[in-house]
Coordinates of C-alpha atoms in Angstrom, one line a residue:
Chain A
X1 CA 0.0 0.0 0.0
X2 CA 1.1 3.4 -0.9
X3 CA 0.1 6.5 0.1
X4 CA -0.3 8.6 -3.1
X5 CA -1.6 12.2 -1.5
X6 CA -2.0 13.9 2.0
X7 CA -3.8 16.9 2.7
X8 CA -4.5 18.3 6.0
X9 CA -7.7 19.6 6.7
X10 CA -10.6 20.7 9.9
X11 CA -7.0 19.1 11.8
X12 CA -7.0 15.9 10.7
X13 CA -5.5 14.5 7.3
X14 CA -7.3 13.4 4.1
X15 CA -4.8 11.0 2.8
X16 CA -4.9 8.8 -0.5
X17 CA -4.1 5.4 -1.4
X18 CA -3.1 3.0 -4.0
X19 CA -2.6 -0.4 -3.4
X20 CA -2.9 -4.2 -5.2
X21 CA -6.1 -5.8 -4.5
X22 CA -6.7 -9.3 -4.5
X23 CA -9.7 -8.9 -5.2
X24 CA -9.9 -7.0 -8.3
X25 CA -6.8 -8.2 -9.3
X26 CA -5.5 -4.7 -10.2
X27 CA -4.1 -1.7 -8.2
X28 CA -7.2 0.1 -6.4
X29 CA -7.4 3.8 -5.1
X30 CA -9.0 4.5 -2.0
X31 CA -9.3 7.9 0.2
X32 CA -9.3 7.6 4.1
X33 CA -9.7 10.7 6.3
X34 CA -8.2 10.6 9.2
X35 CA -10.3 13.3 12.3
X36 CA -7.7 14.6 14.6
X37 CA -9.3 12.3 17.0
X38 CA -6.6 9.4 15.7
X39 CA -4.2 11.4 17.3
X40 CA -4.6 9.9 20.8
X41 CA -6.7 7.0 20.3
X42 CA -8.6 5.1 17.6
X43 CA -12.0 5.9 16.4
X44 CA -15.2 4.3 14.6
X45 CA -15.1 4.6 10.5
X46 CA -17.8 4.9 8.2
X47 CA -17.5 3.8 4.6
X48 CA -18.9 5.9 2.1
X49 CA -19.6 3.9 -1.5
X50 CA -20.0 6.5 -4.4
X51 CA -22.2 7.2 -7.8
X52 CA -21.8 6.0 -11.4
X53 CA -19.0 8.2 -12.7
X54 CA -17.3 8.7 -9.5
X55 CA -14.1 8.3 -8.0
X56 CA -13.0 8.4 -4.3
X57 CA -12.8 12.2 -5.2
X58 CA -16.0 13.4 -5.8
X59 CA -17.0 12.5 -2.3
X60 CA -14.5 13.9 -0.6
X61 CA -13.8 16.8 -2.3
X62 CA -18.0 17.5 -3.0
X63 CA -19.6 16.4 0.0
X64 CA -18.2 18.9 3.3
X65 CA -18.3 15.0 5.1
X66 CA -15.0 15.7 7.0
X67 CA -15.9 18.8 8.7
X68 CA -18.8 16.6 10.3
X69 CA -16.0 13.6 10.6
X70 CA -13.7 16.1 12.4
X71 CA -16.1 17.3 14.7
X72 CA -17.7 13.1 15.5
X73 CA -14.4 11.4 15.3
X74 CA -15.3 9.7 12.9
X75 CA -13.1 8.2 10.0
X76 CA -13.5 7.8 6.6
X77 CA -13.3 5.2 4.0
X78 CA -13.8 6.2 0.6
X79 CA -13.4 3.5 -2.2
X80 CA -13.4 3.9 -5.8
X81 CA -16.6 2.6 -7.6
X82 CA -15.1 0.0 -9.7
X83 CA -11.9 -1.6 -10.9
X84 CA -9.8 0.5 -12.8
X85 CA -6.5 0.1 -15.7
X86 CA -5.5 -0.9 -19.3
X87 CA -6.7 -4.3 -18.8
X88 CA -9.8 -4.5 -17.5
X89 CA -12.9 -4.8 -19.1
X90 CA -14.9 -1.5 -19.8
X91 CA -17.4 -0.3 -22.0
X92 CA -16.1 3.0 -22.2
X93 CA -18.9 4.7 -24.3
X94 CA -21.0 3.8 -21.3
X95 CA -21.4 5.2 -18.2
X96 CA -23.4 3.3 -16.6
X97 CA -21.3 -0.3 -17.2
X98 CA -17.9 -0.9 -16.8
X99 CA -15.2 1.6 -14.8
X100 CA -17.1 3.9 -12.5
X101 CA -20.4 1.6 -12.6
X102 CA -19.1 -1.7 -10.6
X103 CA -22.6 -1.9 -8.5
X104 CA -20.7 -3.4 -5.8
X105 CA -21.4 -6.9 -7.0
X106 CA -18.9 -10.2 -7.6
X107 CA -19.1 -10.4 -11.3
X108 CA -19.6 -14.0 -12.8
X109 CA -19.9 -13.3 -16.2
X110 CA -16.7 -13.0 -19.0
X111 CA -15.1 -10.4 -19.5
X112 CA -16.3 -8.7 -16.0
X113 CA -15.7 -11.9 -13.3
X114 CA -12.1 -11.5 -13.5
X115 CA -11.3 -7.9 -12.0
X116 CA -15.1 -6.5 -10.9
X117 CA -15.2 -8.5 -7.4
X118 CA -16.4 -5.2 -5.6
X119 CA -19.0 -6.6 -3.1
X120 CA -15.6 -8.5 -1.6
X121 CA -13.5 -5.9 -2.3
X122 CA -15.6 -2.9 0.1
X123 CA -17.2 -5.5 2.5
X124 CA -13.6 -7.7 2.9
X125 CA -10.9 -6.9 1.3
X126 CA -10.6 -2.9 1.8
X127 CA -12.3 -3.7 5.8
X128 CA -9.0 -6.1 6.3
X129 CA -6.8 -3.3 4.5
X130 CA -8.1 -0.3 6.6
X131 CA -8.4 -2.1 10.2
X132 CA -4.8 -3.3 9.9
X133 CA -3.1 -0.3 8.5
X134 CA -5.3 3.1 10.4
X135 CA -6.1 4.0 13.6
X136 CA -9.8 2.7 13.8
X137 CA -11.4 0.7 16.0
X138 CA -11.4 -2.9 14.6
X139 CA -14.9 -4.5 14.2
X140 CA -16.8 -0.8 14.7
X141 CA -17.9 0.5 11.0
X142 CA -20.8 2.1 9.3
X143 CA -21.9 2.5 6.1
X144 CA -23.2 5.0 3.5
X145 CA -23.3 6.6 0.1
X146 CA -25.0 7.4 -3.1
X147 CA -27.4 6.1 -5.9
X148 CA -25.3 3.2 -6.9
X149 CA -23.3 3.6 -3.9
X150 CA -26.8 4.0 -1.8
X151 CA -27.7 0.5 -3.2
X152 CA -23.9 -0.6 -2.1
X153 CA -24.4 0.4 1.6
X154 CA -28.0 -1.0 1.8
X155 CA -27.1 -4.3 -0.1
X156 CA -23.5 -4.5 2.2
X157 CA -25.5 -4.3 5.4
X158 CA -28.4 -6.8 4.5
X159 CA -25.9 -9.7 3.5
X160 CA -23.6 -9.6 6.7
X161 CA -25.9 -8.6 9.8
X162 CA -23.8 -7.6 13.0
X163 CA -21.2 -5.9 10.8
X164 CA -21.8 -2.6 10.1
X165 CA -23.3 -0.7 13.3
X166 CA -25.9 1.4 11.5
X167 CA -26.6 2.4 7.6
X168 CA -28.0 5.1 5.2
X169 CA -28.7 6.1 1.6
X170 CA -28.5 9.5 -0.6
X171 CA -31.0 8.6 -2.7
X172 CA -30.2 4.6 -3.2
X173 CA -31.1 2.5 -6.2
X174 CA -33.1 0.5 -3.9
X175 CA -34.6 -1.9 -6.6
X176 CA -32.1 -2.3 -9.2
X177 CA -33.4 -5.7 -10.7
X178 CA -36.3 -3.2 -11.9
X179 CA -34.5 -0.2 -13.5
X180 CA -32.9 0.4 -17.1
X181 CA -29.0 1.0 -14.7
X182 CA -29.3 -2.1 -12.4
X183 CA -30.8 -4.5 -15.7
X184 CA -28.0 -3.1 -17.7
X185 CA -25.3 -3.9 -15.3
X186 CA -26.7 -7.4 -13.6
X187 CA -27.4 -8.8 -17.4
X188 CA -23.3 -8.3 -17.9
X189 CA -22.2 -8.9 -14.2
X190 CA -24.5 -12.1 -13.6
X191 CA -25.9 -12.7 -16.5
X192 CA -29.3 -13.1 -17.8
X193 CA -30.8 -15.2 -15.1
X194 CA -32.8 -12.9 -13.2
X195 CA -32.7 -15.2 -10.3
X196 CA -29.2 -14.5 -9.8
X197 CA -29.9 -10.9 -9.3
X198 CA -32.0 -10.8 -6.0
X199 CA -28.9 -11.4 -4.1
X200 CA -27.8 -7.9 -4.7
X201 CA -31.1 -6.2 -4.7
X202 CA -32.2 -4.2 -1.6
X203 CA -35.5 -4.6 -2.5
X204 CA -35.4 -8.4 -2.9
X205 CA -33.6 -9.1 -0.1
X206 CA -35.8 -7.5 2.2
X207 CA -38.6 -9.3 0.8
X208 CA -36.7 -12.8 0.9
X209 CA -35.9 -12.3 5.0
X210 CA -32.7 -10.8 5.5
X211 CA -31.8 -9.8 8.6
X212 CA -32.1 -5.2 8.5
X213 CA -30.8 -2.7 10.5
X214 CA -33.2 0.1 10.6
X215 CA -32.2 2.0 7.2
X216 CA -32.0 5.6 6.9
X217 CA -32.7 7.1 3.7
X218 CA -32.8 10.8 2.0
X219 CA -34.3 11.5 -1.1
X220 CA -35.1 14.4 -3.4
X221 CA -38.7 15.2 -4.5
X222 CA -36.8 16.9 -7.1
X223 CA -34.2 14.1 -8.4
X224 CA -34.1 13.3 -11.9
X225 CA -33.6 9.6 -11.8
X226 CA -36.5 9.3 -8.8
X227 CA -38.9 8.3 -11.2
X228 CA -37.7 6.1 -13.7
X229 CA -34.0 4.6 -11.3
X230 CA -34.6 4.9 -7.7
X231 CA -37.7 3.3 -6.6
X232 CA -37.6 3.8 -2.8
X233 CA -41.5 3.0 -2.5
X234 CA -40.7 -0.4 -3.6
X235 CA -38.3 -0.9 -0.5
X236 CA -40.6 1.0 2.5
X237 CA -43.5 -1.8 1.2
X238 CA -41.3 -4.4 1.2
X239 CA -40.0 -3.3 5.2
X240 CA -43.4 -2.5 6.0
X241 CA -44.8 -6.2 4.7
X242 CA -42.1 -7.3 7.3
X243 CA -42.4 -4.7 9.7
X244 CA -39.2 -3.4 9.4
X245 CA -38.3 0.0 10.7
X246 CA -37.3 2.1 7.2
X247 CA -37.3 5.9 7.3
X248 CA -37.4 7.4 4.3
X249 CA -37.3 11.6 3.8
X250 CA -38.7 13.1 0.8
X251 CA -36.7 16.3 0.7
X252 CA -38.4 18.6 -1.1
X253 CA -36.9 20.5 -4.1
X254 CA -33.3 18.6 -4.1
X255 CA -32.2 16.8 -6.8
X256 CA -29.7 14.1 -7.6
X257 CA -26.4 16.1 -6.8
X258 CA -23.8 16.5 -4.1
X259 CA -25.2 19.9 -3.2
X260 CA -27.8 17.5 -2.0
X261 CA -25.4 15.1 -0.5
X262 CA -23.6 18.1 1.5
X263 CA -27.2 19.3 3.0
X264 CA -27.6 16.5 4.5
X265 CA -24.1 14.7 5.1
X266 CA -24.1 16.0 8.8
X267 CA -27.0 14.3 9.8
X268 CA -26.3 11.3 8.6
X269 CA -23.0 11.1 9.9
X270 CA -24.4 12.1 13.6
X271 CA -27.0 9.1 13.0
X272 CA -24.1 7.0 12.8
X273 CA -22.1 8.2 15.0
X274 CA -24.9 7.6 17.7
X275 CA -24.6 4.3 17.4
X276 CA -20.9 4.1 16.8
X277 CA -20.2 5.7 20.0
X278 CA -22.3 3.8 22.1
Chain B
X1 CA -29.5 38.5 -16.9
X2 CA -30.6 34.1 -17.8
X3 CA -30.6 31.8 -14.9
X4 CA -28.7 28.3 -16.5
X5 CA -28.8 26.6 -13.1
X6 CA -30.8 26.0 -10.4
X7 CA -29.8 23.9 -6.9
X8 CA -31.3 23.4 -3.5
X9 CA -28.7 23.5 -1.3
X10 CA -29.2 24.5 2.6
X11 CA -32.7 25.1 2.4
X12 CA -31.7 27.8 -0.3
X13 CA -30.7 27.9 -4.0
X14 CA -27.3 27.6 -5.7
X15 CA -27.8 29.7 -9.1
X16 CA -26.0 30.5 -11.9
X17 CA -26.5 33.1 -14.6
X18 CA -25.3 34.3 -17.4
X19 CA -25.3 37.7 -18.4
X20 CA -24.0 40.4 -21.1
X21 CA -21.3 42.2 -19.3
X22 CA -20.5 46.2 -20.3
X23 CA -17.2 45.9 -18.5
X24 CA -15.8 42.8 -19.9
X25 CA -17.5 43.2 -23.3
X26 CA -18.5 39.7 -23.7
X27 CA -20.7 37.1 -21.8
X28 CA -20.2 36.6 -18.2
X29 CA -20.9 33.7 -15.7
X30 CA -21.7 33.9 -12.2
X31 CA -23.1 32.0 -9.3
X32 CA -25.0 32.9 -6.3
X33 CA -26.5 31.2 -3.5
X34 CA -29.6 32.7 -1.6
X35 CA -29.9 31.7 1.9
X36 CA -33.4 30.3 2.7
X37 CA -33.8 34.0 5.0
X38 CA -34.0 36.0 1.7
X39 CA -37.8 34.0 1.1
X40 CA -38.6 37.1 3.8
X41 CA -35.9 39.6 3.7
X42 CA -32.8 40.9 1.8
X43 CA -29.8 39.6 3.1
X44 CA -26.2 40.8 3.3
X45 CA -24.0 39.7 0.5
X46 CA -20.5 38.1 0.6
X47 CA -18.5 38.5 -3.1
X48 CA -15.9 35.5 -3.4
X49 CA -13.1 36.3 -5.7
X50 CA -11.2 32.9 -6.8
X51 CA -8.0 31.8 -7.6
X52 CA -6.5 31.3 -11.1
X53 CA -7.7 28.3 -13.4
X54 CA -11.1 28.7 -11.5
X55 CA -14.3 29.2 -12.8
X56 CA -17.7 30.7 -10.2
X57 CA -18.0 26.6 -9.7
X58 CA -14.9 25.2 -7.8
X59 CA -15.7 27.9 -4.7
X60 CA -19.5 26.2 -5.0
X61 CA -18.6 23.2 -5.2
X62 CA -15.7 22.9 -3.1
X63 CA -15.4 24.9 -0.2
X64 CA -18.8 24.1 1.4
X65 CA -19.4 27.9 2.6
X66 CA -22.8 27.8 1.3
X67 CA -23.7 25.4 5.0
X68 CA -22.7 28.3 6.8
X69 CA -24.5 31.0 4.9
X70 CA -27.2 29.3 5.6
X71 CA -26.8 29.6 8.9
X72 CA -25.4 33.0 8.9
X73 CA -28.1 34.6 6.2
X74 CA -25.5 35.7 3.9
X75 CA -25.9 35.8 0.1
X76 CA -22.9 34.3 -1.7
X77 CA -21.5 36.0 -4.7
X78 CA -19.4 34.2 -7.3
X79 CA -18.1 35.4 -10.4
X80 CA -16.1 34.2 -12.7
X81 CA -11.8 34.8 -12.8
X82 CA -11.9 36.8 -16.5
X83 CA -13.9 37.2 -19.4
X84 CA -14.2 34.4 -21.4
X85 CA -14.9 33.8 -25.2
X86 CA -13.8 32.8 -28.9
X87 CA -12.9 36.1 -29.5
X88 CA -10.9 36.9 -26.0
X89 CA -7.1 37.3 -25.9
X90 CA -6.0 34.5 -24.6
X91 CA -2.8 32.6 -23.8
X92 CA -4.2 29.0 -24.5
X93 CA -0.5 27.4 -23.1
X94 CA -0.5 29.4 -19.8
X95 CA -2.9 29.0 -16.7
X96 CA -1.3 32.3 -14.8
X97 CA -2.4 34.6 -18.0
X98 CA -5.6 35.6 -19.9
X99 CA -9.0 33.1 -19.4
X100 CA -8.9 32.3 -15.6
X101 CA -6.4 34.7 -14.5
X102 CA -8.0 38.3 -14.9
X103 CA -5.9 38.9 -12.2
X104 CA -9.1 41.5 -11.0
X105 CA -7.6 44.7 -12.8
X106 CA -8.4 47.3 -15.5
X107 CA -5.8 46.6 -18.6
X108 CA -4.5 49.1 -20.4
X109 CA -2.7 47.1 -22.8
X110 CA -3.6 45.5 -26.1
X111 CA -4.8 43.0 -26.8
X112 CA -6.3 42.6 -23.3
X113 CA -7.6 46.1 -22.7
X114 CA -10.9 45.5 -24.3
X115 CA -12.3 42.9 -22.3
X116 CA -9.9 42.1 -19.1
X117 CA -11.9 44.9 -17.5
X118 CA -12.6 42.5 -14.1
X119 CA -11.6 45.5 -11.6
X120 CA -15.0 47.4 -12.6
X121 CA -16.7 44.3 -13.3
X122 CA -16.2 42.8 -9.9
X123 CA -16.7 46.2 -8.1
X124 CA -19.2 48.1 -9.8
X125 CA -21.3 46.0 -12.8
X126 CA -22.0 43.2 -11.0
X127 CA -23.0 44.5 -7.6
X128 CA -25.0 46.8 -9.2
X129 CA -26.6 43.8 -10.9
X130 CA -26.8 42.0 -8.0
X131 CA -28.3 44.8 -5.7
X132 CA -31.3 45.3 -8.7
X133 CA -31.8 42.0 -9.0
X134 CA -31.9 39.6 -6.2
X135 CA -33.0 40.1 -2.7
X136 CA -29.7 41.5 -1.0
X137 CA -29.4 44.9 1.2
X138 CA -28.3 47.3 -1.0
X139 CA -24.9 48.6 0.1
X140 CA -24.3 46.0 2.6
X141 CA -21.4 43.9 1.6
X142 CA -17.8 41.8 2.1
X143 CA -15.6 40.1 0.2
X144 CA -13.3 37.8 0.5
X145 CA -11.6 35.3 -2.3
X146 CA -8.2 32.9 -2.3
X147 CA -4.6 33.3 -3.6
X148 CA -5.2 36.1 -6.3
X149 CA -9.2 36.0 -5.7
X150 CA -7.7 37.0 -2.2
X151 CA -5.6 39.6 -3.8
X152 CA -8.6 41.1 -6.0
X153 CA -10.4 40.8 -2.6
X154 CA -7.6 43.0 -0.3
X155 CA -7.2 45.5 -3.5
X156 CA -11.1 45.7 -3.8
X157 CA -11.6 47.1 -0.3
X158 CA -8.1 49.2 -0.1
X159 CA -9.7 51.0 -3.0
X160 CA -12.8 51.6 -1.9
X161 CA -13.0 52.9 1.5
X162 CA -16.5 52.8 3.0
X163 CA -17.8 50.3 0.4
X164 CA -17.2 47.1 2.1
X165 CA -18.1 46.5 5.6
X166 CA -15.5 44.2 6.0
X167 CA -12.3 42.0 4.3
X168 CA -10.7 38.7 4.4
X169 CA -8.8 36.5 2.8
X170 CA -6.9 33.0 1.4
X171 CA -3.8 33.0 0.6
X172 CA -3.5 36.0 -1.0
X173 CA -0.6 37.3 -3.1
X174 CA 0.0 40.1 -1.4
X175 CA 2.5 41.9 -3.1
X176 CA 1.7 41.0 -6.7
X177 CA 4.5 43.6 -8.5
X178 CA 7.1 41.3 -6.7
X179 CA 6.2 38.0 -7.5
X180 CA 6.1 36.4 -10.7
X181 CA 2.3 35.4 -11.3
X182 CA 1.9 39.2 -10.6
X183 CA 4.9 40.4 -12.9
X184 CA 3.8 38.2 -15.6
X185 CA -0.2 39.4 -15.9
X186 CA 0.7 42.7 -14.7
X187 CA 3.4 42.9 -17.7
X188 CA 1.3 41.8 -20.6
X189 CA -2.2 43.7 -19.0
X190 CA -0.6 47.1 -17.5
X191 CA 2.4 47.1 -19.3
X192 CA 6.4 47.5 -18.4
X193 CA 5.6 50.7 -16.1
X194 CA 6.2 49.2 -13.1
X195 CA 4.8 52.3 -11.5
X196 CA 1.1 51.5 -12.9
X197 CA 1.3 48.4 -11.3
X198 CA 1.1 50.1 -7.2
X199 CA -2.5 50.6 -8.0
X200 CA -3.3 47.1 -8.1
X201 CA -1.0 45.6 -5.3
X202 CA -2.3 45.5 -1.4
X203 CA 1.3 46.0 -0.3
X204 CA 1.9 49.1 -2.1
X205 CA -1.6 51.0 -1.5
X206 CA -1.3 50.1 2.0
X207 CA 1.7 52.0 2.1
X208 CA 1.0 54.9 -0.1
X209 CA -1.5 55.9 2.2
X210 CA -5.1 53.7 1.6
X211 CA -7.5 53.6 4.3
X212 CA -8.1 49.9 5.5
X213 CA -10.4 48.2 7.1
X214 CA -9.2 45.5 9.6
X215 CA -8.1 42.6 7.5
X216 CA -7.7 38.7 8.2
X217 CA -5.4 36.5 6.2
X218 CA -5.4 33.3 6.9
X219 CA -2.4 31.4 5.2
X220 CA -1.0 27.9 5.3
X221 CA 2.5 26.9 6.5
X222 CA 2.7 23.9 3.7
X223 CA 1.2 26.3 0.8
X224 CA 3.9 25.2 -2.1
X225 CA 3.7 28.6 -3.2
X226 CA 3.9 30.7 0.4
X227 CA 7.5 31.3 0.0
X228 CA 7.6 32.4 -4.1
X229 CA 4.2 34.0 -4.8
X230 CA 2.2 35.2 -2.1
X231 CA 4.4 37.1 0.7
X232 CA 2.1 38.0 3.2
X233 CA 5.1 39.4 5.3
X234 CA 5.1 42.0 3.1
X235 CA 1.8 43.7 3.7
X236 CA 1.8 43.2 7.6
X237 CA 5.3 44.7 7.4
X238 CA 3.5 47.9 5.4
X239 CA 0.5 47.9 7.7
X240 CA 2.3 47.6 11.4
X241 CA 4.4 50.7 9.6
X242 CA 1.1 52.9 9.9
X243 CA -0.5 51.2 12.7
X244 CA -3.0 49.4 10.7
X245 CA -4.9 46.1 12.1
X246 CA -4.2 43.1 10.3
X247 CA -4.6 39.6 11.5
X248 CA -2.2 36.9 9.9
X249 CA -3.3 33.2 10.9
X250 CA -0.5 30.9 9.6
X251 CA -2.3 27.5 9.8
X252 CA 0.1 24.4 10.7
X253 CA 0.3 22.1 8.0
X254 CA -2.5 23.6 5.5
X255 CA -1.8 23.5 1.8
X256 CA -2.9 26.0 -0.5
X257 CA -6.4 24.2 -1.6
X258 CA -9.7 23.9 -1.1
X259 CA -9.7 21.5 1.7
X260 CA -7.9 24.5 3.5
X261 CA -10.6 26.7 2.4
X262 CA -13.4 24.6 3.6
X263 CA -11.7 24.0 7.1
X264 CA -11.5 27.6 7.6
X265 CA -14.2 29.4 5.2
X266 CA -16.8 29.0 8.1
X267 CA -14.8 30.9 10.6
X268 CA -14.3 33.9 7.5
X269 CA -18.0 34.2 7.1
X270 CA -18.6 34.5 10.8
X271 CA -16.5 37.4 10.6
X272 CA -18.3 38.7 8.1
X273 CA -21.9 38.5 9.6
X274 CA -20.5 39.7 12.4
X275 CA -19.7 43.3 10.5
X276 CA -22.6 42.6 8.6
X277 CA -25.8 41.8 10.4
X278 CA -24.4 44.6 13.1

């Protein structure tokens, strides 16, 4: 692992990483910020699993997070969305497939299986990584993020209850089995057996009896993807059949952007940090 | 005036217009974010001056001031760093001359003189703008900016006594006509006079007699270009020779970007309301 940037800010660092990842069989980036906090002891981390398009950078350059971090002790872990260099497989006329759109699923499907392992990579891999090498407390984690990444946080804590502490969404693709982004990506990650898909659906594994944390989510009234991508409805019935505790906060006017992220980034991070400091 | 952009952020709006500019003789950009107080009153208004390269969107998207603003009931004003166009001089190799680097003076010279007019742009079109059209107390305003935004902003309220009710800035390049990013623009857009150059420069109208308002600099001790380009020894040396206040905060460890900006942007604007909600 080496660290590739260091920046100090609100008096604790915001340091990058590149390192090889077993994985993904490639060299990953990842951003870690560090609250002054670390200092004298370690503290709680939160992971935070980014957007189609994004790197570790939009977050933490975007989203005002470490002020919050600073103030709540809190560190965090900010992974790049998929796996990235002159060999893997992309589609690169695409957004929405390929590098930046890894959906935080184990690809089993040629070309993708071999380097697009992300579900291991954030909820193993990068966990090991982090706990061995920073100042956090091992075993104590939360974990966020946004539209794809808002599917990747709800997905990571359905399929491994008792390991993150708490979770939340920025407006999550919460039923991706039924939108044109999750279809295009699960027909070329799993392939065509729908079946398959359910296992990294929000949505479907709520309704099949995972074990949930209650789930926090934020949502804009005015998002452009709410209608035809995001489908939160679909996941508050599928709690509320199992009497679940969901909340879910229409925000009215926001749309789909990290100016929507940063209004709200504060709150979410003293959600978690309620239950990380316990 | 046309809005092109419209954001909730902070229970207010992040907007962006575009508008034919008299001064700079072409179209101008800017941003500005309304805090949710002005859906009852006129607020005071803060003018951010950038940095070079910069556009009105790395201050809105990076330094997360618009949280506190919010908070504070200040108006954010962003423009752009120079005018921009097909037809505007331009040295397309360079990012410390022409597009981005307006350097926030009147040229005299060809071929700039006719649209690197930001001086009058930043200080008399666009507040007047502003003041007509959005809901901001007339007369009641900062300004602050970073590295030669927060030279723009230290010359803009040196030369206008009784115009801003208060100053502060990033980084600034303080003495401009000793440094080379200040050499170079005020070369090609003043010309080889040095003595033109004074009029432009904190240091020097500081010490050729300007009234000044109390000013506060905040500067990083790990800004890569502290020791070439900015010299904020300079102007506290000129102002302790007459007395003056000025407060020089040399951060441990801060770079010179915008994650130094964000940690400290909310403490600036503080100072600011404190002037300007008095």
């Amino acid at each position: 692992m080496e660290q590739i940037e260091s920046v100090k800010e609100f008096g604790g660092w915001l340091n990058r990483y590149q390192h090889g990842s077993r994985s993904c069989d490639c060299n990953m980036t990842f951003s870690v910020y560090l609250p002054p906090q670390t200092e004298r002891r370690p503290v709680p981390a939160v992971y935070w699993l980014s957007g189609l398009t994004c790197t570790d950078d939009n977050f933490r350059v975007k989203a005002g997070a470490q002020r919050y971090a600073s103030e709540l002790g809190l560190a965090l872990i900010i992974p790049d969305t998929s796996p990235r260099g002159e060999d893997v497989a992309d589609e690169p006329d695409r957004y929405d497939l390929g590098m930046g759109a890894g959906f935080y699923v184990n690809a089993t499907q040629s070309p993708w299986s071999r380097h697009y392992q992300m579900y291991d990579y954030v909820t193993r891999e990068l966990p090991a990584l982090v706990e061995d090498k920073f100042p956090v407390t091992a075993g104590l984690k939360s974990i966020t993020g946004h539209s794809m990444g808002g599917h990747g946080a709800l997905i990571c804590a359905l399929k491994n209850p008792g390991v993150y502490s708490s979770v939340s969404a920025f407006s999550p693709i919460c039923n991706p089995v039924n939108c044109g982004w999750g279809e295009g990506c699960f027909t070329a990650y799993l392939g065509p057996d729908r079946d398959a898909w359910a296992a990294y659906d929000a949505t479907c594994l709520v309704e099949s009896g995972a074990e949930a944390l209650p789930m926090l989510i934020d949502q804009g009234t005015n998002d452009e993807f709410l209608a035809d991508q995001l489908h939160p409805q679909d996941l508050v019935r599928a709690c509320e059949e199992r009497d679940l505790p969901i909340t879910l906060r229409l925000q009215d006017g926001y749309d789909h952007s990290y100016h929507f992220i940063a209004t709200f980034i504060g709150e979410h991070l003293a959600y978690h940090a309620a239950t990380l400091n316990r």
